[in-house]
Amino acid sequence: MGKRTGCSKGKGGSMHMFNTAKNFFGGHGIVGAQVPIGTGIAFAEQYKKSKGVVFTCLGDGAMNQGQVYESFNMASLWKLPVVYVVENNEYAMGTSVPRSSSVVELCKRGEGCGVPGRQVDGMDVFAVVGAADDAAKLCRNGNGPILLEMKTYRFRGHSMSDPAKYRTRQEVDEVRETVNEAVEFAQNSPEPDVDELYTDVYK
Amino acid sequence: MMVREALNSALDEEMSADPKVLLMGEEVGEYQGAYKISKGLLEKYGPERVLDTPITEAGFTGIGVGAAFYGLKPIVEFMTFNFSMQAIDHIINSAAKTSYMSAGQISVPIVFRGPNGAAAGVGAQHSQCYASWYASCPGLKVLAPYSSEDARGLLKAAIRDPDPVVFLENELLYGESFPVSAEVLDSSFCLPIGKAKIEREGKDVTITAFSKMVGYALKAAEILAKDGISAEIINLRSIRPLDRPAINASVRKTNRLVTVEEGFPQHGVGAEICASIIEDSFGYLDAPVERITGADVPMPYAANLERMALPQVDDIVRAARRACYRSVPMAAAQSY
């Protein structure tokens, strides 16, 4: 919303939210750019010998970006501790997976660069947690990168109203209320001070 | 000391002083560096800190930026800056803009370095100068060393700097030797970013240049001196930030300006300097400002055409004479 109370003081925008204290290194506005960056954070974890694992998330559309395969290659070559989470909801903006991708089984797309992949039911919270746990364990033990293809579906209309087997009506209402409170706080927040235009260009 | 040794020693000293500093790029390790700039570093620091990458600029530049996000200090080498275009999204969107977009939460202490501009007979795709493109971007710092002192001091400054720095070397300067003082050789030596150097004082005309063109400008100054024209030669050292106070002070003294660069004329470094002087020191000018640049053509391969496509010492001499009203109405290099 471009407000001074935002996590980047209103200067980043909806695609650029960061919280380094919680190890969240942000969204990025350039499709696919986050993949080498996430791979780089994994590189730094390995360099620091920290036993950390990095989850780098991308959509089915980003899977056709060249730099994704460049990252896969280096992650595999150097055995970097990174789990690539591909959220496949079948559509990249208006373009479906079969219309844009010659090989539609996205979990297999890393094999050519040495990254093994698994397909997971992205609508099943327990399947997702289990797969993430297993992948993180493998990565931490120095086995190199893994790709998890989360099969999900894009809902039409308001997804909050659609029934979903993993949550109750009450839970939806509670979440809706929390979201509404947050939205109200954000909408009532002031814009950043105009002095902020020229701050933070350099450290 | 040769420029090559100056760069090598700077890399060595900074890697020795800070374990977070690492070097990555094509052939930087086992091959000892495509131009031998990283000679000996793999043996000394090991493969974890001197990484031979596959030929994947977009990928390894992004990896370098990610590593910088997480607290390391990578030095990413491009075999030439022409190949940086494969990775330019990461240099601009991932590195340069992140401190701003995160309101200072994430800093990106990364250095992008390699040879820039023309070499000798390497053709259009291997000869472009990227100084003006990178220098137009807020969030980047852009440096261009000339001498061995520049190479040591500016590279050390770049590596220590918390922001992304584009470090533009020059292949033809690698083998050139310059005298260096004991102060320059000390491992604590560092030059400030954003400060130009007056290589030669003068009173009749200010000539600005960077990288290889500084040498040409100095030769031009010798020739001009025989004609009684005293040229002040400014070695920019820093393209972004540009040392506007130093350039303005010089022009206010000499009242005439000629800018020199190898790159393309439109939207070049000289265009920025001329605009800056007109904005800040218009009343001091006694002659129109003039930019000497490379020709407005992709670099030709043939040696005679390449010579015509780049500024030569004579072009600088003629421009300085024009600024001092000493004839020759036509510029040496025509554009369309």
mmCIF file of N, CA, C and O in Angstrom, chain A residues 107-177:
data_model
loop_
_atom_site.group_PDB
_atom_site.id
_atom_site.type_symbol
_atom_site.label_atom_id
_atom_site.label_comp_id
_atom_site.label_asym_id
_atom_site.label_seq_id
_atom_site.Cartn_x
_atom_site.Cartn_y
_atom_site.Cartn_z
ATOM 1 N N CYS A 107 8.277 -31.633 -11.965
ATOM 2 C CA CYS A 107 9.219 -32.255 -11.025
ATOM 3 C C CYS A 107 10.383 -32.926 -11.745
ATOM 4 O O CYS A 107 11.433 -33.173 -11.163
ATOM 5 N N LYS A 108 10.194 -33.205 -13.047
ATOM 6 C CA LYS A 108 11.272 -33.862 -13.786
ATOM 7 C C LYS A 108 12.240 -32.867 -14.426
ATOM 8 O O LYS A 108 13.283 -33.242 -14.961
ATOM 9 N N ARG A 109 11.877 -31.578 -14.389
ATOM 10 C CA ARG A 109 12.630 -30.597 -15.165
ATOM 11 C C ARG A 109 14.017 -30.325 -14.596
ATOM 12 O O ARG A 109 14.864 -29.765 -15.261
ATOM 13 N N GLY A 110 14.275 -30.717 -13.352
ATOM 14 C CA GLY A 110 15.603 -30.502 -12.782
ATOM 15 C C GLY A 110 16.569 -31.625 -13.110
ATOM 16 O O GLY A 110 17.782 -31.473 -12.958
ATOM 17 N N GLU A 111 16.022 -32.751 -13.599
ATOM 18 C CA GLU A 111 16.889 -33.934 -13.752
ATOM 19 C C GLU A 111 18.042 -33.693 -14.715
ATOM 20 O O GLU A 111 19.146 -34.170 -14.506
ATOM 21 N N GLY A 112 17.765 -32.949 -15.754
ATOM 22 C CA GLY A 112 18.817 -32.662 -16.737
ATOM 23 C C GLY A 112 19.979 -31.883 -16.153
ATOM 24 O O GLY A 112 21.063 -31.835 -16.731
ATOM 25 N N CYS A 113 19.745 -31.252 -14.977
ATOM 26 C CA CYS A 113 20.816 -30.478 -14.343
ATOM 27 C C CYS A 113 21.187 -31.059 -12.996
ATOM 28 O O CYS A 113 21.764 -30.370 -12.154
ATOM 29 N N GLY A 114 20.817 -32.306 -12.777
ATOM 30 C CA GLY A 114 21.253 -32.959 -11.550
ATOM 31 C C GLY A 114 20.414 -32.671 -10.315
ATOM 32 O O GLY A 114 20.873 -32.893 -9.200
ATOM 33 N N VAL A 115 19.184 -32.182 -10.494
ATOM 34 C CA VAL A 115 18.343 -31.910 -9.327
ATOM 35 C C VAL A 115 17.155 -32.867 -9.332
ATOM 36 O O VAL A 115 16.266 -32.753 -10.174
ATOM 37 N N PRO A 116 17.136 -33.827 -8.402
ATOM 38 C CA PRO A 116 16.020 -34.790 -8.373
ATOM 39 C C PRO A 116 14.743 -34.090 -7.904
ATOM 40 O O PRO A 116 14.800 -33.121 -7.140
ATOM 41 N N GLY A 117 13.587 -34.599 -8.370
ATOM 42 C CA GLY A 117 12.350 -33.923 -8.033
ATOM 43 C C GLY A 117 11.266 -34.878 -7.594
ATOM 44 O O GLY A 117 11.292 -36.075 -7.887
ATOM 45 N N ARG A 118 10.320 -34.327 -6.865
ATOM 46 C CA ARG A 118 9.193 -35.101 -6.345
ATOM 47 C C ARG A 118 7.939 -34.292 -6.529
ATOM 48 O O ARG A 118 7.952 -33.071 -6.319
ATOM 49 N N GLN A 119 6.864 -34.970 -6.868
ATOM 50 C CA GLN A 119 5.590 -34.269 -6.976
ATOM 51 C C GLN A 119 4.804 -34.476 -5.685
ATOM 52 O O GLN A 119 4.766 -35.575 -5.151
ATOM 53 N N VAL A 120 4.197 -33.398 -5.188
ATOM 54 C CA VAL A 120 3.504 -33.436 -3.899
ATOM 55 C C VAL A 120 2.108 -32.860 -4.069
ATOM 56 O O VAL A 120 1.922 -31.926 -4.850
ATOM 57 N N ASP A 121 1.122 -33.402 -3.333
ATOM 58 C CA ASP A 121 -0.220 -32.827 -3.366
ATOM 59 C C ASP A 121 -0.205 -31.523 -2.567
ATOM 60 O O ASP A 121 -0.251 -31.528 -1.331
ATOM 61 N N GLY A 122 -0.128 -30.419 -3.275
ATOM 62 C CA GLY A 122 -0.010 -29.122 -2.643
ATOM 63 C C GLY A 122 -1.248 -28.663 -1.904
ATOM 64 O O GLY A 122 -1.222 -27.655 -1.211
ATOM 65 N N MET A 123 -2.337 -29.395 -2.023
ATOM 66 C CA MET A 123 -3.574 -29.032 -1.320
ATOM 67 C C MET A 123 -3.668 -29.741 0.021
ATOM 68 O O MET A 123 -4.577 -29.499 0.807
ATOM 69 N N ASP A 124 -2.725 -30.660 0.270
ATOM 70 C CA ASP A 124 -2.759 -31.451 1.501
ATOM 71 C C ASP A 124 -1.635 -30.984 2.415
ATOM 72 O O ASP A 124 -0.461 -31.241 2.163
ATOM 73 N N VAL A 125 -2.032 -30.298 3.468
ATOM 74 C CA VAL A 125 -1.053 -29.679 4.366
ATOM 75 C C VAL A 125 -0.071 -30.698 4.934
ATOM 76 O O VAL A 125 1.120 -30.445 5.060
ATOM 77 N N PHE A 126 -0.564 -31.893 5.251
ATOM 78 C CA PHE A 126 0.319 -32.904 5.846
ATOM 79 C C PHE A 126 1.333 -33.424 4.829
ATOM 80 O O PHE A 126 2.489 -33.661 5.162
ATOM 81 N N ALA A 127 0.872 -33.566 3.578
ATOM 82 C CA ALA A 127 1.794 -34.010 2.519
ATOM 83 C C ALA A 127 2.889 -32.969 2.301
ATOM 84 O O ALA A 127 4.063 -33.301 2.145
ATOM 85 N N VAL A 128 2.465 -31.701 2.333
ATOM 86 C CA VAL A 128 3.437 -30.626 2.099
ATOM 87 C C VAL A 128 4.469 -30.588 3.221
ATOM 88 O O VAL A 128 5.675 -30.541 2.982
ATOM 89 N N VAL A 129 3.988 -30.638 4.463
ATOM 90 C CA VAL A 129 4.919 -30.580 5.593
ATOM 91 C C VAL A 129 5.866 -31.767 5.570
ATOM 92 O O VAL A 129 7.076 -31.636 5.775
ATOM 93 N N GLY A 130 5.313 -32.932 5.293
ATOM 94 C CA GLY A 130 6.143 -34.141 5.242
ATOM 95 C C GLY A 130 7.215 -34.053 4.176
ATOM 96 O O GLY A 130 8.390 -34.358 4.412
ATOM 97 N N ALA A 131 6.823 -33.610 2.997
ATOM 98 C CA ALA A 131 7.783 -33.517 1.891
ATOM 99 C C ALA A 131 8.858 -32.480 2.206
ATOM 100 O O ALA A 131 10.046 -32.689 1.927
ATOM 101 N N ALA A 132 8.435 -31.364 2.797
ATOM 102 C CA ALA A 132 9.406 -30.313 3.125
ATOM 103 C C ALA A 132 10.402 -30.812 4.166
ATOM 104 O O ALA A 132 11.611 -30.578 4.064
ATOM 105 N N ASP A 133 9.892 -31.530 5.164
ATOM 106 C CA ASP A 133 10.755 -32.105 6.205
ATOM 107 C C ASP A 133 11.796 -33.046 5.627
ATOM 108 O O ASP A 133 12.986 -32.966 5.926
ATOM 109 N N ASP A 134 11.324 -33.970 4.779
ATOM 110 C CA ASP A 134 12.235 -34.950 4.171
ATOM 111 C C ASP A 134 13.287 -34.254 3.330
ATOM 112 O O ASP A 134 14.477 -34.583 3.385
ATOM 113 N N ALA A 135 12.823 -33.290 2.542
ATOM 114 C CA ALA A 135 13.757 -32.593 1.659
ATOM 115 C C ALA A 135 14.800 -31.837 2.473
ATOM 116 O O ALA A 135 15.995 -31.871 2.162
ATOM 117 N N ALA A 136 14.357 -31.158 3.527
ATOM 118 C CA ALA A 136 15.288 -30.385 4.346
ATOM 119 C C ALA A 136 16.346 -31.300 4.968
ATOM 120 O O ALA A 136 17.531 -30.973 5.001
ATOM 121 N N LYS A 137 15.896 -32.474 5.426
ATOM 122 C CA LYS A 137 16.842 -33.433 6.038
ATOM 123 C C LYS A 137 17.906 -33.849 5.039
ATOM 124 O O LYS A 137 19.101 -33.877 5.337
ATOM 125 N N LEU A 138 17.467 -34.187 3.825
ATOM 126 C CA LEU A 138 18.408 -34.625 2.796
ATOM 127 C C LEU A 138 19.412 -33.518 2.484
ATOM 128 O O LEU A 138 20.618 -33.754 2.359
ATOM 129 N N CYS A 139 18.896 -32.299 2.375
ATOM 130 C CA CYS A 139 19.769 -31.160 2.056
ATOM 131 C C CYS A 139 20.784 -30.913 3.150
ATOM 132 O O CYS A 139 21.964 -30.700 2.883
ATOM 133 N N ARG A 140 20.305 -30.953 4.393
ATOM 134 C CA ARG A 140 21.207 -30.672 5.524
ATOM 135 C C ARG A 140 22.344 -31.668 5.581
ATOM 136 O O ARG A 140 23.421 -31.361 6.049
ATOM 137 N N ASN A 141 22.081 -32.896 5.095
ATOM 138 C CA ASN A 141 23.126 -33.917 5.123
ATOM 139 C C ASN A 141 24.041 -33.852 3.909
ATOM 140 O O ASN A 141 24.796 -34.783 3.659
ATOM 141 N N GLY A 142 23.961 -32.769 3.173
ATOM 142 C CA GLY A 142 24.926 -32.543 2.091
ATOM 143 C C GLY A 142 24.619 -33.279 0.808
ATOM 144 O O GLY A 142 25.507 -33.472 -0.020
ATOM 145 N N ASN A 143 23.335 -33.664 0.622
ATOM 146 C CA ASN A 143 23.015 -34.412 -0.583
ATOM 147 C C ASN A 143 22.758 -33.540 -1.799
ATOM 148 O O ASN A 143 22.539 -34.044 -2.887
ATOM 149 N N GLY A 144 22.741 -32.223 -1.572
ATOM 150 C CA GLY A 144 22.531 -31.356 -2.717
ATOM 151 C C GLY A 144 21.071 -30.944 -2.834
ATOM 152 O O GLY A 144 20.233 -31.288 -2.003
ATOM 153 N N PRO A 145 20.733 -30.216 -3.891
ATOM 154 C CA PRO A 145 19.411 -29.607 -4.013
ATOM 155 C C PRO A 145 18.316 -30.618 -4.368
ATOM 156 O O PRO A 145 18.601 -31.685 -4.915
ATOM 157 N N ILE A 146 17.096 -30.227 -4.028
ATOM 158 C CA ILE A 146 15.924 -31.052 -4.342
ATOM 159 C C ILE A 146 14.828 -30.139 -4.859
ATOM 160 O O ILE A 146 14.710 -29.000 -4.428
ATOM 161 N N LEU A 147 14.030 -30.671 -5.758
ATOM 162 C CA LEU A 147 12.909 -29.913 -6.290
ATOM 163 C C LEU A 147 11.612 -30.553 -5.799
ATOM 164 O O LEU A 147 11.454 -31.778 -5.887
ATOM 165 N N LEU A 148 10.724 -29.746 -5.248
ATOM 166 C CA LEU A 148 9.405 -30.257 -4.849
ATOM 167 C C LEU A 148 8.362 -29.549 -5.697
ATOM 168 O O LEU A 148 8.245 -28.326 -5.652
ATOM 169 N N GLU A 149 7.642 -30.313 -6.480
ATOM 170 C CA GLU A 149 6.571 -29.707 -7.276
ATOM 171 C C GLU A 149 5.277 -29.846 -6.483
ATOM 172 O O GLU A 149 4.808 -30.962 -6.242
ATOM 173 N N MET A 150 4.734 -28.700 -6.058
ATOM 174 C CA MET A 150 3.490 -28.705 -5.286
ATOM 175 C C MET A 150 2.336 -28.513 -6.268
ATOM 176 O O MET A 150 2.188 -27.449 -6.847
ATOM 177 N N LYS A 151 1.546 -29.574 -6.449
ATOM 178 C CA LYS A 151 0.404 -29.452 -7.359
ATOM 179 C C LYS A 151 -0.736 -28.757 -6.619
ATOM 180 O O LYS A 151 -1.226 -29.251 -5.613
ATOM 181 N N THR A 152 -1.091 -27.590 -7.095
ATOM 182 C CA THR A 152 -2.213 -26.868 -6.488
ATOM 183 C C THR A 152 -3.146 -26.436 -7.612
ATOM 184 O O THR A 152 -2.884 -26.697 -8.786
ATOM 185 N N TYR A 153 -4.209 -25.799 -7.220
ATOM 186 C CA TYR A 153 -5.168 -25.340 -8.227
ATOM 187 C C TYR A 153 -5.531 -23.899 -7.947
ATOM 188 O O TYR A 153 -5.622 -23.482 -6.820
ATOM 189 N N ARG A 154 -5.697 -23.139 -8.999
ATOM 190 C CA ARG A 154 -6.119 -21.759 -8.780
ATOM 191 C C ARG A 154 -7.639 -21.719 -8.717
ATOM 192 O O ARG A 154 -8.321 -22.193 -9.606
ATOM 193 N N PHE A 155 -8.159 -21.142 -7.627
ATOM 194 C CA PHE A 155 -9.617 -21.022 -7.503
ATOM 195 C C PHE A 155 -10.114 -19.843 -8.318
ATOM 196 O O PHE A 155 -9.458 -18.840 -8.421
ATOM 197 N N ARG A 156 -11.266 -19.980 -8.847
ATOM 198 C CA ARG A 156 -11.875 -18.829 -9.528
ATOM 199 C C ARG A 156 -12.709 -18.080 -8.511
ATOM 200 O O ARG A 156 -13.242 -18.651 -7.591
ATOM 201 N N GLY A 157 -12.850 -16.799 -8.659
ATOM 202 C CA GLY A 157 -13.633 -15.996 -7.705
ATOM 203 C C GLY A 157 -12.907 -15.868 -6.381
ATOM 204 O O GLY A 157 -11.676 -15.948 -6.327
ATOM 205 N N HIS A 158 -13.648 -15.720 -5.311
ATOM 206 C CA HIS A 158 -13.050 -15.507 -3.997
ATOM 207 C C HIS A 158 -12.679 -16.833 -3.371
ATOM 208 O O HIS A 158 -13.538 -17.581 -2.953
ATOM 209 N N SER A 159 -11.423 -17.106 -3.235
ATOM 210 C CA SER A 159 -11.016 -18.405 -2.699
ATOM 211 C C SER A 159 -11.439 -18.559 -1.246
ATOM 212 O O SER A 159 -11.603 -19.666 -0.775
ATOM 213 N N MET A 160 -11.597 -17.448 -0.517
ATOM 214 C CA MET A 160 -11.969 -17.566 0.900
ATOM 215 C C MET A 160 -13.356 -18.180 1.074
ATOM 216 O O MET A 160 -13.666 -18.733 2.106
ATOM 217 N N SER A 161 -14.210 -18.067 0.053
ATOM 218 C CA SER A 161 -15.563 -18.606 0.200
ATOM 219 C C SER A 161 -15.666 -20.054 -0.239
ATOM 220 O O SER A 161 -16.655 -20.719 0.024
ATOM 221 N N ASP A 162 -14.680 -20.501 -0.969
ATOM 222 C CA ASP A 162 -14.767 -21.879 -1.448
ATOM 223 C C ASP A 162 -14.549 -22.867 -0.313
ATOM 224 O O ASP A 162 -13.630 -22.688 0.470
ATOM 225 N N PRO A 163 -15.339 -23.910 -0.240
ATOM 226 C CA PRO A 163 -15.098 -24.901 0.807
ATOM 227 C C PRO A 163 -13.804 -25.661 0.497
ATOM 228 O O PRO A 163 -13.541 -25.982 -0.643
ATOM 229 N N ALA A 164 -13.046 -25.928 1.528
ATOM 230 C CA ALA A 164 -11.817 -26.702 1.335
ATOM 231 C C ALA A 164 -11.749 -27.712 2.463
ATOM 232 O O ALA A 164 -12.007 -27.382 3.612
ATOM 233 N N LYS A 165 -11.378 -28.927 2.165
ATOM 234 C CA LYS A 165 -11.535 -29.992 3.163
ATOM 235 C C LYS A 165 -10.620 -29.852 4.368
ATOM 236 O O LYS A 165 -10.816 -30.497 5.380
ATOM 237 N N TYR A 166 -9.600 -28.963 4.274
ATOM 238 C CA TYR A 166 -8.655 -28.915 5.384
ATOM 239 C C TYR A 166 -8.919 -27.785 6.375
ATOM 240 O O TYR A 166 -8.118 -27.509 7.242
ATOM 241 N N ARG A 167 -10.037 -27.069 6.228
ATOM 242 C CA ARG A 167 -10.287 -26.018 7.216
ATOM 243 C C ARG A 167 -11.775 -25.865 7.474
ATOM 244 O O ARG A 167 -12.607 -26.112 6.624
ATOM 245 N N THR A 168 -12.139 -25.409 8.698
ATOM 246 C CA THR A 168 -13.549 -25.248 9.087
ATOM 247 C C THR A 168 -14.005 -23.847 8.744
ATOM 248 O O THR A 168 -13.201 -22.947 8.511
ATOM 249 N N ARG A 169 -15.319 -23.664 8.765
ATOM 250 C CA ARG A 169 -15.939 -22.360 8.533
ATOM 251 C C ARG A 169 -15.454 -21.346 9.561
ATOM 252 O O ARG A 169 -15.133 -20.198 9.242
ATOM 253 N N GLN A 170 -15.348 -21.812 10.808
ATOM 254 C CA GLN A 170 -14.961 -20.911 11.898
ATOM 255 C C GLN A 170 -13.534 -20.411 11.670
ATOM 256 O O GLN A 170 -13.228 -19.232 11.859
ATOM 257 N N GLU A 171 -12.681 -21.323 11.223
ATOM 258 C CA GLU A 171 -11.297 -20.948 10.979
ATOM 259 C C GLU A 171 -11.215 -19.882 9.884
ATOM 260 O O GLU A 171 -10.479 -18.904 10.006
ATOM 261 N N VAL A 172 -12.036 -20.076 8.863
ATOM 262 C CA VAL A 172 -12.057 -19.109 7.762
ATOM 263 C C VAL A 172 -12.481 -17.748 8.279
ATOM 264 O O VAL A 172 -11.867 -16.734 7.957
ATOM 265 N N ASP A 173 -13.545 -17.748 9.129
ATOM 266 C CA ASP A 173 -14.037 -16.469 9.657
ATOM 267 C C ASP A 173 -12.986 -15.788 10.521
ATOM 268 O O ASP A 173 -12.811 -14.571 10.466
ATOM 269 N N GLU A 174 -12.266 -16.601 11.357
ATOM 270 C CA GLU A 174 -11.232 -16.017 12.224
ATOM 271 C C GLU A 174 -10.119 -15.401 11.388
ATOM 272 O O GLU A 174 -9.659 -14.290 11.675
ATOM 273 N N VAL A 175 -9.732 -16.146 10.375
ATOM 274 C CA VAL A 175 -8.674 -15.631 9.506
ATOM 275 C C VAL A 175 -9.149 -14.360 8.814
ATOM 276 O O VAL A 175 -8.425 -13.373 8.719
ATOM 277 N N ARG A 176 -10.404 -14.398 8.371
ATOM 278 C CA ARG A 176 -10.942 -13.224 7.669
ATOM 279 C C ARG A 176 -10.899 -12.007 8.576
ATOM 280 O O ARG A 176 -10.543 -10.913 8.157
ATOM 281 N N GLU A 177 -11.223 -12.221 9.858
ATOM 282 C CA GLU A 177 -11.230 -11.078 10.790
ATOM 283 C C GLU A 177 -9.824 -10.531 11.004
ATOM 284 O O GLU A 177 -9.613 -9.319 11.010
#
